């Protein structure tokens, strides 16, 4: 049984009703007392397997195809199921999976961001007609109860990471055009904040003077500044709401170093999420690890540095592959990871969870 009012409302709305609980798509199901592999005390598979598919239902049955992002809210984990072109939801208590959005034109979902009123915003690589170009990326507004998505900003470039700002606007990182932007959630108007359109580089500075190389994801720090993963620059950047941009951590060359922020090194950081206490979690995709920024210190919380799909009680002995999306429970007790295939078609199509200290 669901344990939160919001989760209950999903059952009331019929979003989990009628889920397949004993079906199969021909792939091997995990074993265990109820058909599930037992959860570990570290890294575990919450739903899905290495094999791709599209099946709703219980943990042992559910299948995804390249899940790229996750967003937790009130006991439900929302999943951008990229290759299936759908928005899915996992009840983290019962572990059942349901489909929220399966709609014509809604293809290649990626970024996920909740407003305080529960409205979910989603970035997609395709526009509302399903076109896929360098300019087809769009922002959609999702009514979860009605299971409908409407376009807020159509064909604005290629925004991937999005985050809700305290004032109700969205910030977006356009990885293909190398800019950070602000999106009005009423009008859909897009306003540049930092970086220059189609100009790559590594420059700290104000507004259009700053340069990024594939800024991928972003979150909001307690002081109101944006923290951005600058993927190809192997850096974590900070962007003020006035556009002032500086380097927070990372260096010229890719590497793997924990420790003080000024000394830490990353290799293609991508996903990002922040806990209520201010801890920032970052996926270090080139190192196949999940890192955590605590104050002015960087540490590793999961992954052994090898590409794979291995659950372990010791999170540092686990293996995770996709690492394109993260979401942390507000109290910092659990971290969810979208473990997709990075677009290379390899056998990684699950959602993982990491128990945190």
Short mmCIF file of C-alpha atoms in Angstrom, two decimals, residues 29-150:
data_model
loop_
_atom_site.label_atom_id
_atom_site.label_comp_id
_atom_site.label_asym_id
_atom_site.label_seq_id
_atom_site.Cartn_x
_atom_site.Cartn_y
_atom_site.Cartn_z
CA UNK A 29 13.21 -11.80 -14.50
CA UNK A 30 15.10 -11.35 -11.24
CA UNK A 31 14.69 -14.10 -8.66
CA UNK A 32 13.75 -13.94 -4.98
CA UNK A 33 10.79 -14.54 -2.68
CA UNK A 34 8.42 -12.57 -4.91
CA UNK A 35 10.41 -12.76 -8.11
CA UNK A 36 12.66 -9.85 -7.10
CA UNK A 37 16.35 -9.75 -6.38
CA UNK A 38 16.71 -8.71 -2.70
CA UNK A 39 17.67 -5.11 -2.06
CA UNK A 40 21.16 -4.47 -0.75
CA UNK A 41 22.25 -2.03 1.92
CA UNK A 42 24.10 -0.03 -0.72
CA UNK A 43 23.37 0.01 -4.45
CA UNK A 44 20.32 -1.92 -5.71
CA UNK A 45 18.22 -2.19 -8.84
CA UNK A 46 14.83 -0.59 -8.15
CA UNK A 47 13.20 -1.50 -11.48
CA UNK A 48 14.13 -2.72 -14.94
CA UNK A 49 16.91 -5.02 -16.12
CA UNK A 50 19.80 -4.82 -18.52
CA UNK A 51 17.41 -5.81 -21.33
CA UNK A 52 15.30 -3.08 -23.01
CA UNK A 53 11.53 -3.24 -23.20
CA UNK A 54 8.30 -1.49 -22.35
CA UNK A 55 6.32 -3.19 -19.58
CA UNK A 56 4.47 -1.70 -16.62
CA UNK A 57 3.96 -3.64 -13.42
CA UNK A 58 5.86 -5.15 -10.53
CA UNK A 59 9.60 -4.81 -10.01
CA UNK A 60 10.42 -8.19 -11.56
CA UNK A 61 8.30 -7.39 -14.62
CA UNK A 62 8.86 -3.72 -15.41
CA UNK A 63 11.02 -2.87 -18.41
CA UNK A 64 12.49 0.40 -19.68
CA UNK A 65 14.41 1.43 -22.77
CA UNK A 66 17.26 3.81 -21.97
CA UNK A 67 15.91 5.63 -18.89
CA UNK A 68 17.85 8.90 -18.78
CA UNK A 69 16.50 10.85 -15.84
CA UNK A 70 14.56 10.55 -12.60
CA UNK A 71 12.71 12.94 -10.27
CA UNK A 72 11.46 12.01 -6.81
CA UNK A 73 8.35 13.53 -5.25
CA UNK A 74 6.26 12.26 -2.32
CA UNK A 75 7.00 8.56 -2.63
CA UNK A 76 6.89 8.41 -6.43
CA UNK A 77 9.91 8.35 -8.71
CA UNK A 78 9.25 9.75 -12.19
CA UNK A 79 11.37 8.37 -15.01
CA UNK A 80 12.18 9.85 -18.40
CA UNK A 81 12.05 6.68 -20.51
CA UNK A 82 13.94 8.14 -23.45
CA UNK A 83 13.87 5.46 -26.15
CA UNK A 84 10.28 4.50 -25.36
CA UNK A 85 9.22 8.15 -25.61
CA UNK A 86 7.28 7.97 -22.36
CA UNK A 87 7.13 9.35 -18.85
CA UNK A 88 6.94 6.52 -16.31
CA UNK A 89 6.44 6.43 -12.54
CA UNK A 90 7.69 4.01 -9.90
CA UNK A 91 6.07 3.72 -6.48
CA UNK A 92 9.19 3.43 -4.30
CA UNK A 93 7.26 1.53 -1.60
CA UNK A 94 5.43 -1.10 -3.68
CA UNK A 95 8.01 -0.90 -6.54
CA UNK A 96 5.22 -0.95 -9.15
CA UNK A 97 5.78 0.93 -12.41
CA UNK A 98 3.10 2.79 -14.38
CA UNK A 99 3.04 4.96 -17.49
CA UNK A 100 2.10 8.61 -16.97
CA UNK A 101 2.58 10.09 -20.45
CA UNK A 102 2.36 8.15 -23.71
CA UNK A 103 1.34 10.82 -26.16
CA UNK A 104 1.87 11.59 -29.82
CA UNK A 105 4.66 14.13 -30.29
CA UNK A 106 6.06 13.53 -26.80
CA UNK A 107 9.35 11.86 -27.71
CA UNK A 108 12.83 11.58 -26.19
CA UNK A 109 12.06 13.05 -22.75
CA UNK A 110 15.11 14.06 -20.74
CA UNK A 111 14.99 16.87 -18.14
CA UNK A 112 12.54 16.73 -15.23
CA UNK A 113 11.71 19.54 -12.80
CA UNK A 114 8.85 19.95 -10.31
CA UNK A 115 7.21 23.23 -9.39
CA UNK A 116 6.11 23.68 -5.78
CA UNK A 117 2.47 23.06 -6.77
CA UNK A 118 3.33 19.62 -8.17
CA UNK A 119 3.37 20.60 -11.84
CA UNK A 120 6.08 18.66 -13.66
CA UNK A 121 8.10 20.23 -16.46
CA UNK A 122 9.89 18.00 -18.95
CA UNK A 123 12.44 18.77 -21.63
CA UNK A 124 12.35 16.68 -24.79
CA UNK A 125 14.73 16.42 -27.72
CA UNK A 126 11.78 16.43 -30.14
CA UNK A 127 9.31 19.22 -30.85
CA UNK A 128 5.53 18.91 -30.57
CA UNK A 129 5.28 17.42 -34.06
CA UNK A 130 7.88 14.78 -33.27
CA UNK A 131 10.65 16.37 -35.36
CA UNK A 132 14.21 15.72 -34.23
CA UNK A 133 16.77 18.37 -35.21
CA UNK A 134 19.41 20.50 -33.54
CA UNK A 135 16.65 23.04 -32.77
CA UNK A 136 13.75 20.72 -31.91
CA UNK A 137 14.22 20.59 -28.14
CA UNK A 138 11.09 21.67 -26.27
CA UNK A 139 9.72 22.17 -22.76
CA UNK A 140 6.45 20.49 -21.80
CA UNK A 141 4.09 21.06 -18.89
CA UNK A 142 2.70 17.82 -17.46
CA UNK A 143 -0.55 17.40 -15.58
CA UNK A 144 0.13 14.13 -13.76
CA UNK A 145 -3.44 13.48 -12.61
CA UNK A 146 -4.84 14.07 -16.10
CA UNK A 147 -1.92 12.20 -17.74
CA UNK A 148 -1.51 14.96 -20.34
CA UNK A 149 1.46 17.00 -21.54
CA UNK A 150 1.26 20.37 -23.31
#
